[in-house]
Coordinates of C-alpha atoms and ligand atoms in Angstrom, one line a residue:
X5 CA 164.7 179.5 128.2
X6 CA 166.6 179.2 131.4
X7 CA 167.1 181.5 134.1
X8 CA 171.0 181.9 135.6
X9 CA 172.1 182.8 139.4
X10 CA 175.5 184.0 139.3
X11 CA 177.0 183.8 142.9
X12 CA 179.1 187.0 144.0
X13 CA 179.7 190.6 143.9
X14 CA 182.9 191.4 142.1
X15 CA 183.9 192.6 138.8
X16 CA 184.7 189.1 137.5
X17 CA 181.0 188.3 138.6
X18 CA 179.3 191.1 136.6
X19 CA 182.0 190.2 133.4
X20 CA 179.9 186.5 134.1
X21 CA 176.4 187.6 134.1
X22 CA 177.2 190.3 131.2
X23 CA 178.5 187.5 129.1
X24 CA 176.2 185.2 129.9
X25 CA 173.0 187.5 129.5
X26 CA 174.3 187.6 125.5
X27 CA 172.9 184.1 125.0
X28 CA 169.2 183.9 123.4
X29 CA 168.3 180.9 125.6
X30 CA 169.2 182.8 128.7
X31 CA 166.2 184.6 130.2
X32 CA 167.1 186.1 133.5
X33 CA 170.4 186.7 135.1
X34 CA 170.2 187.4 138.8
X35 CA 173.1 188.1 141.0
X36 CA 173.6 187.1 144.6
X37 CA 174.3 189.5 146.4
X38 CA 175.5 191.6 143.2
X39 CA 176.8 195.2 143.2
X40 CA 175.5 198.5 142.2
X41 CA 176.1 197.6 138.5
X42 CA 174.7 194.1 138.3
X43 CA 170.8 193.5 137.2
X44 CA 168.3 191.6 139.6
X45 CA 170.6 191.3 142.8
X46 CA 169.0 189.1 145.3
X47 CA 170.0 190.0 148.9
X48 CA 171.7 186.3 149.9
X49 CA 174.9 186.1 151.2
X50 CA 177.5 184.1 149.2
X51 CA 177.7 182.0 152.2
X52 CA 174.0 181.0 152.8
X53 CA 173.9 177.7 151.0
X54 CA 170.4 176.8 151.7
X55 CA 169.0 180.3 150.7
X56 CA 170.7 180.4 147.6
X57 CA 169.6 176.6 146.9
X58 CA 165.8 177.6 147.5
X59 CA 166.1 180.5 145.2
X60 CA 167.9 178.2 142.5
X61 CA 165.1 176.0 142.7
X62 CA 162.4 178.3 142.7
X63 CA 163.3 180.2 139.8
X64 CA 165.1 177.3 137.6
X65 CA 168.2 178.5 137.5
X66 CA 171.6 177.3 136.1
X67 CA 174.1 178.6 139.1
X68 CA 177.6 179.7 138.3
X69 CA 179.7 180.3 141.2
X70 CA 182.2 183.2 141.0
X71 CA 184.5 183.4 144.2
X72 CA 186.4 180.5 145.9
X73 CA 184.8 180.7 149.8
X74 CA 181.3 179.1 148.6
X75 CA 183.4 176.7 146.2
X76 CA 185.4 175.6 149.5
X77 CA 182.5 175.1 151.8
X78 CA 181.1 172.7 149.1
X79 CA 178.1 174.3 147.5
X80 CA 178.4 172.4 144.5
X81 CA 178.2 169.4 146.5
X82 CA 175.0 170.8 148.2
X83 CA 173.2 171.7 145.0
X84 CA 174.3 168.4 143.3
X85 CA 172.5 166.4 146.1
X86 CA 169.6 168.3 145.4
X87 CA 169.7 168.0 141.4
X88 CA 170.3 171.9 141.1
X89 CA 172.5 172.5 138.0
X90 CA 175.7 174.4 138.9
X91 CA 179.0 175.3 137.5
X92 CA 182.0 174.9 139.5
X93 CA 184.4 172.2 141.4
X94 CA 183.2 170.0 144.3
X95 CA 184.5 170.8 147.9
X96 CA 187.2 168.0 147.2
X97 CA 188.5 169.6 143.8
X98 CA 188.2 173.2 145.8
X99 CA 191.1 172.1 148.0
X100 CA 193.7 173.3 145.5
X101 CA 192.8 176.4 146.5
X102 CA 191.2 176.3 149.8
X103 CA 194.6 174.4 151.4
X104 CA 198.1 175.6 149.8
X105 CA 199.6 172.8 151.9
X106 CA 197.2 170.3 150.0
X107 CA 197.8 171.7 146.7
X108 CA 201.5 171.7 147.5
X109 CA 201.7 168.2 148.2
X110 CA 199.3 167.3 145.5
X111 CA 202.0 169.1 142.9
X112 CA 204.9 167.3 144.6
X113 CA 203.5 163.8 144.5
X114 CA 202.3 164.2 140.9
X115 CA 205.7 165.5 139.5
X116 CA 204.2 168.9 138.3
X117 CA 206.9 171.8 138.5
X118 CA 206.7 174.3 141.6
X119 CA 209.2 175.6 144.0
X120 CA 210.6 173.6 146.6
X121 CA 208.7 173.9 150.3
X122 CA 208.3 172.6 153.7
X123 CA 205.6 172.8 156.2
X124 CA 205.8 174.4 159.5
X125 CA 203.5 174.7 162.6
X126 CA 206.6 175.4 165.2
X127 CA 208.2 178.8 164.7
X128 CA 211.5 178.0 166.0
X129 CA 211.7 175.2 163.6
X130 CA 210.4 177.3 160.7
X131 CA 213.3 179.9 161.6
X132 CA 215.9 177.2 161.5
X133 CA 214.7 176.2 158.3
X134 CA 214.8 179.8 156.8
X135 CA 218.6 179.9 158.2
X136 CA 219.6 176.5 156.7
X137 CA 218.2 177.2 153.1
X138 CA 220.6 179.4 151.2
X139 CA 217.8 181.5 149.1
X140 CA 214.9 183.5 149.8
X141 CA 211.9 182.4 151.0
X142 CA 208.1 182.8 150.6
X143 CA 206.3 182.4 153.5
X144 CA 202.2 181.3 152.9
X145 CA 199.5 180.7 155.4
X146 CA 197.8 177.2 154.7
X147 CA 194.2 178.4 154.6
X148 CA 191.9 181.3 152.7
X149 CA 193.1 184.6 153.6
X150 CA 191.6 187.1 151.2
X151 CA 194.9 187.2 149.4
X152 CA 196.9 188.4 151.7
X153 CA 198.3 185.5 153.5
X154 CA 201.3 185.5 151.4
X155 CA 204.7 187.3 152.0
X156 CA 207.5 187.6 149.4
X157 CA 210.3 188.1 151.9
X158 CA 213.7 189.8 150.8
X159 CA 215.9 188.6 153.5
X160 CA 215.9 186.6 156.7
X161 CA 214.8 189.3 158.9
X162 CA 211.4 189.7 156.7
X163 CA 211.2 185.9 157.0
X164 CA 211.5 185.7 160.7
X165 CA 209.1 188.6 161.0
X166 CA 206.4 186.9 158.9
X167 CA 206.6 183.7 160.9
X168 CA 206.2 185.3 163.8
X169 CA 203.2 187.2 162.4
X170 CA 201.5 184.1 161.4
X171 CA 202.3 181.2 163.8
X172 CA 203.2 183.7 167.1
X173 CA 200.5 186.4 166.7
X174 CA 198.2 184.5 164.5
X175 CA 197.1 187.5 162.4
X176 CA 195.2 185.2 160.2
X177 CA 193.6 182.7 162.9
X178 CA 193.3 179.4 162.0
X179 CA 194.0 179.8 158.3
X180 CA 197.8 180.6 159.2
X181 CA 198.3 177.8 162.0
X182 CA 200.3 176.0 159.3
X183 CA 202.7 177.6 156.8
X184 CA 204.4 176.5 153.8
X185 CA 207.8 178.2 153.5
X186 CA 208.9 178.0 150.2
X187 CA 211.7 179.0 147.7
X188 CA 211.4 182.3 146.0
X189 CA 211.3 181.9 142.2
X190 CA 212.4 185.4 140.5
X191 CA 210.8 185.2 137.2
X192 CA 207.6 186.8 135.0
X193 CA 204.4 185.9 136.4
X194 CA 201.2 185.0 134.2
X195 CA 198.1 183.6 134.4
X196 CA 196.8 180.2 132.8
X197 CA 193.2 179.5 133.0
X198 CA 191.4 176.4 131.5
X199 CA 187.8 175.2 131.5
X200 CA 187.5 171.7 132.7
X201 CA 184.8 169.0 132.4
X202 CA 186.6 166.5 134.6
X203 CA 188.2 165.4 131.7
X204 CA 190.0 167.4 129.6
X205 CA 191.0 171.0 130.1
X206 CA 190.6 173.8 127.3
X207 CA 192.1 177.0 127.4
X208 CA 191.0 180.2 128.2
X209 CA 192.9 183.0 126.4
X210 CA 196.2 184.1 128.1
X211 CA 196.1 187.0 130.6
X212 CA 198.2 188.9 133.0
X213 CA 197.6 190.4 136.3
X214 CA 199.2 193.2 138.2
X215 CA 199.1 192.2 141.8
X216 CA 201.1 195.1 143.4
X217 CA 199.3 198.2 144.4
X218 CA 201.3 200.9 143.1
X219 CA 203.0 201.5 139.6
X220 CA 206.1 199.6 138.5
X221 CA 204.8 196.4 140.5
X222 CA 205.5 198.4 144.0
X223 CA 203.8 198.2 147.4
X224 CA 201.8 195.3 148.7
X225 CA 200.1 192.4 147.1
X226 CA 196.5 193.3 146.2
X227 CA 193.5 191.2 144.6
X228 CA 194.6 192.6 141.1
X229 CA 195.1 196.1 140.0
X230 CA 194.5 195.3 136.8
X231 CA 195.1 192.9 133.6
X232 CA 195.3 192.5 129.8
X233 CA 194.8 189.5 127.5
X234 CA 196.4 188.1 125.6
X235 CA 199.9 188.2 126.9
X236 CA 202.7 188.1 124.6
X237 CA 204.7 186.3 127.2
X238 CA 202.9 183.4 126.9
X239 CA 203.8 182.5 123.1
X240 CA 202.5 179.3 121.7
X241 CA 205.5 177.1 123.1
X242 CA 205.1 178.1 126.4
X243 CA 201.3 177.7 126.1
X244 CA 201.6 174.5 124.9
X245 CA 204.2 173.3 127.9
X246 CA 201.6 174.6 130.4
X247 CA 198.7 173.1 128.8
X248 CA 200.6 169.6 128.8
X249 CA 203.0 169.8 131.9
X250 CA 200.4 171.6 134.0
X251 CA 196.7 171.6 133.1
X252 CA 196.4 168.2 131.7
X253 CA 198.6 166.7 134.3
X254 CA 196.7 168.3 137.1
X255 CA 193.1 167.0 135.8
X256 CA 194.6 163.4 135.2
X257 CA 196.0 163.4 138.2
X258 CA 193.2 164.7 140.0
X259 CA 191.1 161.6 138.2
X260 CA 193.7 159.1 139.2
X261 CA 192.8 160.3 143.1
X262 CA 189.3 159.8 142.6
X263 CA 188.6 163.7 142.0
X264 CA 186.9 165.1 139.1
X265 CA 187.4 168.6 138.3
X266 CA 184.9 170.5 136.7
X267 CA 185.0 174.1 136.6
X268 CA 187.6 176.9 135.6
X269 CA 191.3 175.9 136.8
X270 CA 193.5 178.5 137.1
X271 CA 197.3 178.3 137.2
X272 CA 199.2 180.7 138.7
X273 CA 202.4 180.6 136.9
X274 CA 206.0 181.8 137.2
X275 CA 208.2 181.5 133.9
X276 CA 211.8 181.3 134.7
X277 CA 214.6 180.3 132.0
X278 CA 211.5 179.4 129.8
X279 CA 210.1 176.9 132.3
X280 CA 206.8 177.5 133.8
X281 CA 206.4 176.6 137.8
X282 CA 202.9 176.9 139.2
X283 CA 202.7 179.1 142.3
X284 CA 199.3 178.5 143.3
X285 CA 195.9 177.1 142.0
X286 CA 192.5 178.9 141.9
X287 CA 189.6 176.8 141.2
X288 CA 187.7 179.9 139.8
X289 CA 188.3 182.6 137.2
X290 CA 190.5 185.2 138.0
X291 CA 189.6 189.0 139.1
X292 CA 190.4 191.0 137.1
X293 CA 191.8 188.7 134.4
X294 CA 188.0 187.6 134.0
X295 CA 187.1 190.9 132.4
X296 CA 189.4 191.2 129.4
X297 CA 189.0 187.6 128.6
X298 CA 185.5 187.5 128.3
X299 CA 185.5 190.9 126.5
X300 CA 187.7 188.7 123.9
X301 CA 185.5 185.8 124.0
X302 CA 183.3 185.3 120.6
X303 CA 182.0 181.9 121.7
X304 CA 179.2 181.5 123.8
X305 CA 180.2 181.1 127.2
X306 CA 176.9 179.5 128.5
X307 CA 177.2 176.8 126.1
X308 CA 180.8 176.0 127.6
X309 CA 179.8 176.0 131.0
X310 CA 177.3 173.7 130.4
X311 CA 179.9 171.5 128.5
X312 CA 181.8 171.6 131.6
X313 CA 178.8 170.6 133.8
X314 CA 177.4 168.0 131.2
X315 CA 181.3 166.3 130.7
X316 CA 180.8 167.0 127.0
X317 CA 183.8 169.4 126.2
X318 CA 185.7 166.9 124.1
X319 CA 182.8 167.3 121.3
X320 CA 182.7 171.1 121.6
X321 CA 185.0 173.4 119.1
X322 CA 187.7 175.0 120.7
X323 CA 186.7 178.8 122.1
X324 CA 186.8 181.4 119.5
X325 CA 188.5 184.7 120.5
X326 CA 188.4 188.0 119.0
X327 CA 191.8 189.0 117.3
X328 CA 191.9 191.5 119.5
X329 CA 193.6 193.0 122.7
X330 CA 191.4 194.1 125.8
X331 CA 192.8 195.8 129.2
X332 CA 190.9 195.9 132.3
X333 CA 192.2 198.7 134.9
X334 CA 191.1 198.4 138.2
X335 CA 189.6 201.8 139.8
X336 CA 190.1 201.3 143.6
X337 CA 189.5 203.5 146.5
X338 CA 192.5 205.1 148.0
X339 CA 194.1 203.0 150.9
X340 CA 193.4 200.0 149.4
X341 CA 194.4 197.0 150.2
X342 CA 194.7 198.2 153.5
X343 CA 191.7 200.7 154.9
X344 CA 189.7 202.8 152.5
X345 CA 186.6 204.9 152.9
X346 CA 183.3 204.0 151.5
X347 CA 180.2 205.7 150.7
X348 CA 181.5 208.2 147.9
X349 CA 179.1 209.0 144.9
X350 CA 180.7 207.9 141.5
X351 CA 180.3 210.3 138.7
X352 CA 180.4 209.3 135.1
X353 CA 178.6 206.2 135.0
X354 CA 175.6 206.7 132.8
X355 CA 178.3 207.3 129.7
X356 CA 178.4 204.3 126.9
X357 CA 181.6 203.2 125.2
X358 CA 182.3 201.8 121.9
X359 CA 185.3 200.3 122.6
X360 CA 184.8 199.7 126.2
X361 CA 182.6 198.7 129.2
X362 CA 182.5 199.5 133.0
X363 CA 182.4 196.2 135.1
X364 CA 181.2 197.4 138.7
X365 CA 182.9 195.6 141.7
X366 CA 182.8 197.2 144.8
X367 CA 179.7 199.4 144.2
X368 CA 176.3 199.7 145.5
X369 CA 173.2 201.6 144.9
X370 CA 172.0 204.6 147.3
X371 CA 168.7 206.1 146.4
X372 CA 169.3 207.1 142.7
X373 CA 173.3 207.2 143.3
X374 CA 176.0 205.0 142.7
X375 CA 178.5 204.9 145.7
X376 CA 181.8 203.1 146.5
X377 CA 181.3 199.9 148.5
X378 CA 184.7 198.3 148.6
X379 CA 188.4 198.5 147.7
X380 CA 188.2 197.7 144.0
X381 CA 185.3 199.7 142.9
X382 CA 185.0 199.4 139.1
X383 CA 186.6 197.3 136.4
X384 CA 187.3 199.8 133.2
X385 CA 187.9 197.2 130.1
X386 CA 189.0 198.6 126.8
X387 CA 189.1 196.4 123.5
X388 CA 191.8 197.6 120.8
X389 CA 193.2 196.3 117.6
X390 CA 196.6 196.2 119.4
X391 CA 197.7 196.1 123.1
X392 CA 198.7 199.8 122.8
X393 CA 195.3 200.7 121.4
X394 CA 193.5 198.6 124.2
X395 CA 195.3 200.5 126.6
X396 CA 194.4 203.8 125.3
X397 CA 190.9 203.1 125.0
X398 CA 190.8 201.8 128.8
X399 CA 192.5 204.8 130.2
X400 CA 190.7 207.3 128.3
X401 CA 187.2 206.1 129.9
X402 CA 188.9 206.0 133.4
X403 CA 189.4 210.2 133.1
X404 CA 185.8 210.3 132.4
X405 CA 184.7 208.8 136.1
X406 CA 185.5 210.4 139.3
X407 CA 184.9 210.1 143.0
X408 CA 186.5 211.6 145.8
X409 CA 189.1 209.0 146.3
X410 CA 189.6 207.3 143.2
X411 CA 193.0 205.8 142.8
X412 CA 194.3 203.6 139.8
X413 CA 197.8 202.5 138.6
X414 CA 198.7 204.1 135.5
X415 CA 201.1 201.7 133.7
X416 CA 198.4 198.6 133.3
X417 CA 199.5 196.6 130.5
X418 CA 202.9 198.4 130.0
X419 CA 204.7 195.3 130.8
X420 CA 202.9 193.5 128.0
X421 CA 204.4 196.1 125.7
X422 CA 207.8 195.9 126.8
X423 CA 207.6 192.1 126.0
X424 CA 206.5 192.6 122.0
Ligands
AMP504 P1 199.9 183.0 145.8 O1 198.5 183.9 146.1 O2 200.4 181.9 146.2 O3 199.7 183.2 144.1 O4 201.1 184.3 146.0 C1 200.7 185.8 145.7 C2 202.0 186.2 145.0 O5 203.0 185.7 145.9 C3 202.0 185.6 143.8 O6 201.0 186.3 142.6 C4 203.7 186.1 143.5 O7 203.5 187.4 142.9 C5 204.0 186.0 144.9 N1 204.9 184.5 145.5 C6 204.2 183.4 145.7 N2 204.9 182.6 145.5 C7 206.0 182.7 145.0 C8 207.3 182.0 145.0 N3 207.4 180.4 145.0 N4 208.4 183.0 144.4 C9 208.4 184.4 144.0 N5 207.2 184.9 144.5 C10 206.1 184.1 144.6
LIG505 N1 193.8 188.3 140.1 C1 194.0 187.1 140.9 C2 193.0 186.1 141.4 O1 191.9 186.1 141.1 O2 193.4 185.8 142.4

């Protein structure tokens, strides 16, 4: 028997723990720090590597890292030095996400398709560039900015304002002391996530996120307001193209540069005229993409994560998926992604559903109650024979849960239906 330590506190980590606990050889699943829905919470923050390693060692844990921050800090290197088993990429490999400039330069030198770009630290030169190029641009802070460091501009004025915000007003501090200005590509966005052992990358099921806060993809970007899997936009042909031109190429190019990538490799893709472009890499599962993907996974997650760590994915069977659709609807607090209230009591969580599961994210236990504790509060995930029935199941469940400042999009999965 083995224990598992899941690092992180979001819906993604609840889903990972939930799935891993289905393996008979997994004894206990601990969460650090976890949330109001996860069992066995350990009060250690995700950036306290010493305490996390101490806990993992004392409790004989296989550790799984959910979010990017500890990966960027080098938690995997730190655990490896101590001979502790851990799933995820090393600090060097995590640069794909922790430095957008590093990632763009990597894409360019390895001929992996991505939008044209330049890097700036001088606001005057940045503005000159914007007035020279004949297209709309996207402005990105180099470092990690909690998903808010990207501004998609509709005109030159917006671009100039964004340049000033990052390079003059330093809204993102050091993370925005260098910026990328890149060509805006208008297409359809989807997520392609693979599991890698440093040698090969095996595909997870396809999915599509809904990043904007309001219906019809309006309003500011968020961490993700809902996701569904599979997405009809990624047909076999497109998936194969992404697998070969992007995933395989990324893993082998990293290897050529002396970097072994183990973990989830997430390519944020823009599809335009049947061609995929990498918008960004993440070096972890997506949140909320993880929730519908794992709900459809028939194979044992623990075995595959071990396969990644041990470098044995080639000898394993392809992952098998339920021939069903899954939809995750994020229930958020009104005001997210800006400011929002915390501490509202949530009602209806004791209910159990045949075709769905409620993953917790920004929640915590307070005496006998569960209260809101973050912007994205719950990930209501429904399963159905078709995308339409999965959407209906998930929305039925959302109606049975309430708190004072509950907010959700009413169109999650709808764009999937429109592609069918
Ligand atoms: P990123 O964190 O780099 O994925 O950017 C956040 C969001 O900004 C993406 O999910 C896209 O919706 C949008 N975005 C980023 N880069 C581009 C681009 N080159 N063209 C159009 N939209 C983009
Ligand atoms: N849902 C997008 C992300 O996890 O970055």
